[in-house]
Short mmCIF file of N, CA and C in Angstrom, two decimals:
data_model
loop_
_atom_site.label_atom_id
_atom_site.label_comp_id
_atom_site.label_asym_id
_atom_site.label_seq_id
_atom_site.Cartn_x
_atom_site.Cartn_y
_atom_site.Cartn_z
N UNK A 27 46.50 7.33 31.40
CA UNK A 27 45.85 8.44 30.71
C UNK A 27 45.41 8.02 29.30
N UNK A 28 46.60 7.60 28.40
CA UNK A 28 45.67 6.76 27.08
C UNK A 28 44.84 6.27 27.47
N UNK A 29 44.65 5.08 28.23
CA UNK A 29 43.77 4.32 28.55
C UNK A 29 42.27 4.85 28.64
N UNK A 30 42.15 5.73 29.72
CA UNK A 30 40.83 6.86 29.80
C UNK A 30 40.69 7.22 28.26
N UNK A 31 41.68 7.84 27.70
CA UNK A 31 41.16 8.44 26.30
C UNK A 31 40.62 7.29 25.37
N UNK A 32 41.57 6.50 25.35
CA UNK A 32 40.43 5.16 24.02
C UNK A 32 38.80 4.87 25.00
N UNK A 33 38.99 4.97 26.04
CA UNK A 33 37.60 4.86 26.67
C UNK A 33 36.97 5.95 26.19
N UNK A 34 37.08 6.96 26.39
CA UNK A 34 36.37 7.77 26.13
C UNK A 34 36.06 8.27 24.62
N UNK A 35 36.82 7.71 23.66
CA UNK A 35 36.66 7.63 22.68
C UNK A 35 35.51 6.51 21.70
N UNK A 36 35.73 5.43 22.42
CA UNK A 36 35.12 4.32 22.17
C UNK A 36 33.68 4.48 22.69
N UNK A 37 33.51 5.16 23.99
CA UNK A 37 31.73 5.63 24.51
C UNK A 37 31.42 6.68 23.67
N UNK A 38 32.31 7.31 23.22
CA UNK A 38 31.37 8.84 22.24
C UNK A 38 31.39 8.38 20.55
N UNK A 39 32.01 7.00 20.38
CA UNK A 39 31.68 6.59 19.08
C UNK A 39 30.47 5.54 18.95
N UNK A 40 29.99 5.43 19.98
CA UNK A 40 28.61 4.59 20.51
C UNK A 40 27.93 5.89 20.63
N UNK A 41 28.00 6.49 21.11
CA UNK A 41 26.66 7.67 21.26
C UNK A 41 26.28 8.64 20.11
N UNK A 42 27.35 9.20 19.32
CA UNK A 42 27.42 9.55 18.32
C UNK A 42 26.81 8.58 16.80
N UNK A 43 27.16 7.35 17.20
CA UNK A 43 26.42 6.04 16.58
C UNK A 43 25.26 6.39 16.47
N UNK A 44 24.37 5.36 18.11
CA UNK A 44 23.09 5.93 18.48
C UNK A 44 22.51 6.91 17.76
N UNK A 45 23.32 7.99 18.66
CA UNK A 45 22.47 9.39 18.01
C UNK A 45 21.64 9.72 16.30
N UNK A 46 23.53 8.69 15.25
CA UNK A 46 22.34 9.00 14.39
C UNK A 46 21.74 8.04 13.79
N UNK A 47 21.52 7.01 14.62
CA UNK A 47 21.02 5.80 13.79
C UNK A 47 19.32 6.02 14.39
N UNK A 48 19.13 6.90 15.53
CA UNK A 48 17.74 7.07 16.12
C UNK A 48 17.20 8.29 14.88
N UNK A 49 18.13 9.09 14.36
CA UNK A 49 18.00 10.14 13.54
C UNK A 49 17.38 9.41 12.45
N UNK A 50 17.75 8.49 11.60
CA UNK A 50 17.59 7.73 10.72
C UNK A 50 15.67 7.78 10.45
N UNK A 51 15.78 7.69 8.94
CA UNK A 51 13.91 7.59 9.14
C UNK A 51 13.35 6.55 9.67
N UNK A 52 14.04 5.36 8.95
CA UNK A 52 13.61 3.91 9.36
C UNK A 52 13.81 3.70 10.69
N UNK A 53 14.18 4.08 11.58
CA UNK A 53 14.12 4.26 13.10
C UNK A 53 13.19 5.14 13.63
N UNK A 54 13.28 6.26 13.41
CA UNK A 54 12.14 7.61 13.95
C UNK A 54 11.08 7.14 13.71
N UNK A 55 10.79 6.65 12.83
CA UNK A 55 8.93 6.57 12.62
C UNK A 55 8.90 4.88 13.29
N UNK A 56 9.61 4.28 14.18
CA UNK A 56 9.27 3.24 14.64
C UNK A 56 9.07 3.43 16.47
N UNK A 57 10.14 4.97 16.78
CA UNK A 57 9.90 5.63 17.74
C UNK A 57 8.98 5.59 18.50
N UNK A 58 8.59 5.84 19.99
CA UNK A 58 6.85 6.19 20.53
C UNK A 58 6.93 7.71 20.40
N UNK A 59 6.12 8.33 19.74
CA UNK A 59 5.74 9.64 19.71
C UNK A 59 5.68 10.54 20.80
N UNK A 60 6.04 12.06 20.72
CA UNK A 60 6.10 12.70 21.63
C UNK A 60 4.79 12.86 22.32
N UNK A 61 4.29 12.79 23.45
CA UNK A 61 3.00 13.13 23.95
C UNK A 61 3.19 14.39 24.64
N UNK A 62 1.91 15.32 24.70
CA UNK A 62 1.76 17.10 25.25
C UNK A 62 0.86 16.66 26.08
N UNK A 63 0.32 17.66 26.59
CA UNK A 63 -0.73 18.16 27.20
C UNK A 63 -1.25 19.43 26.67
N UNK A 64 -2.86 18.86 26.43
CA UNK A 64 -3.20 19.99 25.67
C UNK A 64 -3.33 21.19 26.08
N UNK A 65 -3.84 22.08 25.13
CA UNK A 65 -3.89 23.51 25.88
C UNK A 65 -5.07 24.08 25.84
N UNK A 66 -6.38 23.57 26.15
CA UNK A 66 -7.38 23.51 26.18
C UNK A 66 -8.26 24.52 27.33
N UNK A 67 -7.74 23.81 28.21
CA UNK A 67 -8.52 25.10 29.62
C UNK A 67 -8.95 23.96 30.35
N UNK A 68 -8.72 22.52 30.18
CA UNK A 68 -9.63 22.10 30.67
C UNK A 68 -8.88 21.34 32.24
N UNK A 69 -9.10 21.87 33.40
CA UNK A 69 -8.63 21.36 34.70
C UNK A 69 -9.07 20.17 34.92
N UNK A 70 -10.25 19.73 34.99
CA UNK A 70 -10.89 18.67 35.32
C UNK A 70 -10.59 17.41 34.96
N UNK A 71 -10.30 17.53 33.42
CA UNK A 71 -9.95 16.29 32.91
C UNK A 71 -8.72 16.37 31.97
N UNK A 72 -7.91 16.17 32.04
CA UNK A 72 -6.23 16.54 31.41
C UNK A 72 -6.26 15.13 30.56
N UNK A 73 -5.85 15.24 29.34
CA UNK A 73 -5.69 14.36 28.84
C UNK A 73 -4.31 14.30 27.64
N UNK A 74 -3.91 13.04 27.15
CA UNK A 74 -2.60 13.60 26.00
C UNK A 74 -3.01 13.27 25.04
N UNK A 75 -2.31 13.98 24.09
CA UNK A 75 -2.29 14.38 22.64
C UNK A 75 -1.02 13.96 22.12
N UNK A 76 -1.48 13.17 21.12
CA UNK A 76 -0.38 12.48 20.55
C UNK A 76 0.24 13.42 19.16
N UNK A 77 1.11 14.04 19.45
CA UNK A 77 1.98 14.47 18.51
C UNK A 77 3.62 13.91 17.60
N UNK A 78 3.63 13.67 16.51
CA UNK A 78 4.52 13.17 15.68
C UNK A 78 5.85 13.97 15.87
N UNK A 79 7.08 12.84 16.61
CA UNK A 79 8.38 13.66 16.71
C UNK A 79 9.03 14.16 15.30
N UNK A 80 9.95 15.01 15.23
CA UNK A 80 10.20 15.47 14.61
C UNK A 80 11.59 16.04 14.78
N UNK A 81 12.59 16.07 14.30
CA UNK A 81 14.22 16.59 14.21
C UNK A 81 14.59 17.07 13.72
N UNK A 82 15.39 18.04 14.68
CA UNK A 82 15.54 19.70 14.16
C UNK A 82 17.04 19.98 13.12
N UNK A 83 17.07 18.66 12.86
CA UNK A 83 18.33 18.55 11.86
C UNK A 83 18.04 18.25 10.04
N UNK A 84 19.27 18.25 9.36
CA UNK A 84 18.90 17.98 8.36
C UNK A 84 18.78 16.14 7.81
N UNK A 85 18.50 16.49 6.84
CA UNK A 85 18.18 14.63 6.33
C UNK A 85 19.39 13.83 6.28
N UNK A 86 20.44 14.56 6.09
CA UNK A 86 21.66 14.03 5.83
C UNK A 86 22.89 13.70 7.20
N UNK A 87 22.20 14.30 7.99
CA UNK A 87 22.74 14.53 9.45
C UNK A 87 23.04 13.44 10.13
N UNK A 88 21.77 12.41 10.30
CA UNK A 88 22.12 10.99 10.70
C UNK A 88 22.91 10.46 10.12
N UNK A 89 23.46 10.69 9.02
CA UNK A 89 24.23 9.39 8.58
C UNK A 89 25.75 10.05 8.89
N UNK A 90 25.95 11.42 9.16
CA UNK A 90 27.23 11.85 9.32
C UNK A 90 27.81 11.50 10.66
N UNK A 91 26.58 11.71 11.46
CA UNK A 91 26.93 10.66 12.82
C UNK A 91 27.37 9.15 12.98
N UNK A 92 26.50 8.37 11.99
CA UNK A 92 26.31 7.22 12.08
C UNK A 92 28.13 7.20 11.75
N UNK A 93 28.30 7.85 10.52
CA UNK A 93 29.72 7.08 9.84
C UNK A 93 31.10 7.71 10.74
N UNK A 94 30.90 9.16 11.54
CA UNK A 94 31.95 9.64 12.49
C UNK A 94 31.53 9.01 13.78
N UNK A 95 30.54 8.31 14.24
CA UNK A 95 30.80 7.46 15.69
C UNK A 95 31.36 6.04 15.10
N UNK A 96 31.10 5.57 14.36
CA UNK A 96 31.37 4.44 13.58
C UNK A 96 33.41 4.22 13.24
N UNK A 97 33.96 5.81 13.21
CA UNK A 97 34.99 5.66 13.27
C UNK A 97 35.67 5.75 14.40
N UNK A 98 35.15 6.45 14.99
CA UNK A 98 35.49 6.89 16.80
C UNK A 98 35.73 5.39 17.23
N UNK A 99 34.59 4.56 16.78
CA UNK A 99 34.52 3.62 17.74
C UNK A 99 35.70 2.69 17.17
N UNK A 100 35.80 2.32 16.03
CA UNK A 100 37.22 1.47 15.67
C UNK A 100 38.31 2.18 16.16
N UNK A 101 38.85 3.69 15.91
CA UNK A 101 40.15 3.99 16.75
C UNK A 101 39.79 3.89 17.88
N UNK A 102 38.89 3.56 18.91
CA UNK A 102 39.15 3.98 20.42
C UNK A 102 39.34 2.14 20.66
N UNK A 103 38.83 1.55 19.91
CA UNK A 103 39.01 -0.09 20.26
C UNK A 103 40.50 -0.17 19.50
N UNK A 104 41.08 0.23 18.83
CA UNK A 104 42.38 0.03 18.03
C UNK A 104 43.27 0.47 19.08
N UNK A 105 42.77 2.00 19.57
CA UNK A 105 43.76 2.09 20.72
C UNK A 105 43.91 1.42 21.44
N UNK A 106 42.93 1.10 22.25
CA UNK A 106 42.94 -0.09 23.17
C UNK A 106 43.67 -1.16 23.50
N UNK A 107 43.48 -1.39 21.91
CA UNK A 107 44.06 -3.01 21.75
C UNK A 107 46.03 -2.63 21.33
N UNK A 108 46.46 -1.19 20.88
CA UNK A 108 47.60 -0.66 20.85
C UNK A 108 47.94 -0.63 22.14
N UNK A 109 47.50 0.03 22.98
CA UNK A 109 48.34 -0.11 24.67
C UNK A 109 47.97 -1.43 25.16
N UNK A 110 47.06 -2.52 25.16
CA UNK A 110 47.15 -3.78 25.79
C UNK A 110 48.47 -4.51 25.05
N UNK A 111 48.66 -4.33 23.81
CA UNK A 111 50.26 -4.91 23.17
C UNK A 111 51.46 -4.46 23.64
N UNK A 112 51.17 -2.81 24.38
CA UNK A 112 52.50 -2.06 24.43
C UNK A 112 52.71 -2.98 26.38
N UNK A 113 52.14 -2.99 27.10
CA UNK A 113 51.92 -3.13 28.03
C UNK A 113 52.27 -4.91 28.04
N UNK A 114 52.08 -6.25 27.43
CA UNK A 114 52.55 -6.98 27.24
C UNK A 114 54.03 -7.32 27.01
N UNK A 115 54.14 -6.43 26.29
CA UNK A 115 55.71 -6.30 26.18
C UNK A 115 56.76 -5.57 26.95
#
């Protein structure tokens, strides 16, 4: 059961990572942009429209992720490496 938990700790301090390192500006604007479909009327010929993503969070948001998956991920590898010692012995 530890075992599952540092796992599961260690994948949501990677995603939580991710999450806000994609948040980040210097990442987002390197992103591929969201594409629509316009709303035109036009059946015949459908075409996309390139629209600029955008996140519904604040500026400061990515980095609160970045630094709480960032810790997730050292305790869930600390655990880890705590029951592979307990289990040796």
């Amino acid at each position: 059961m530890k075992k599952i938990l540092a796992n599961l700790v260690t994948v949501l301090g990677v995603l939580f990572s991710l999450t806000g390192l994609f948040g980040t500006p210097l990442v987002l604007h390197q992103l591929p942009i969201s594409l629509m479909l316009p709303s035109d009327g036009e059946t015949s010929h459908q075409y996309l429209r390139a629209v600029p993503a955008e996140l519904p969070w604040p500026e400061y948001l990515p980095y609160i992720f970045i630094l709480v998956g960032s810790a997730m991920l050292v305790a869930g590898i600390r655990l880890r490496l705590k029951i592979r010692a307990l289990r040796r012995n």
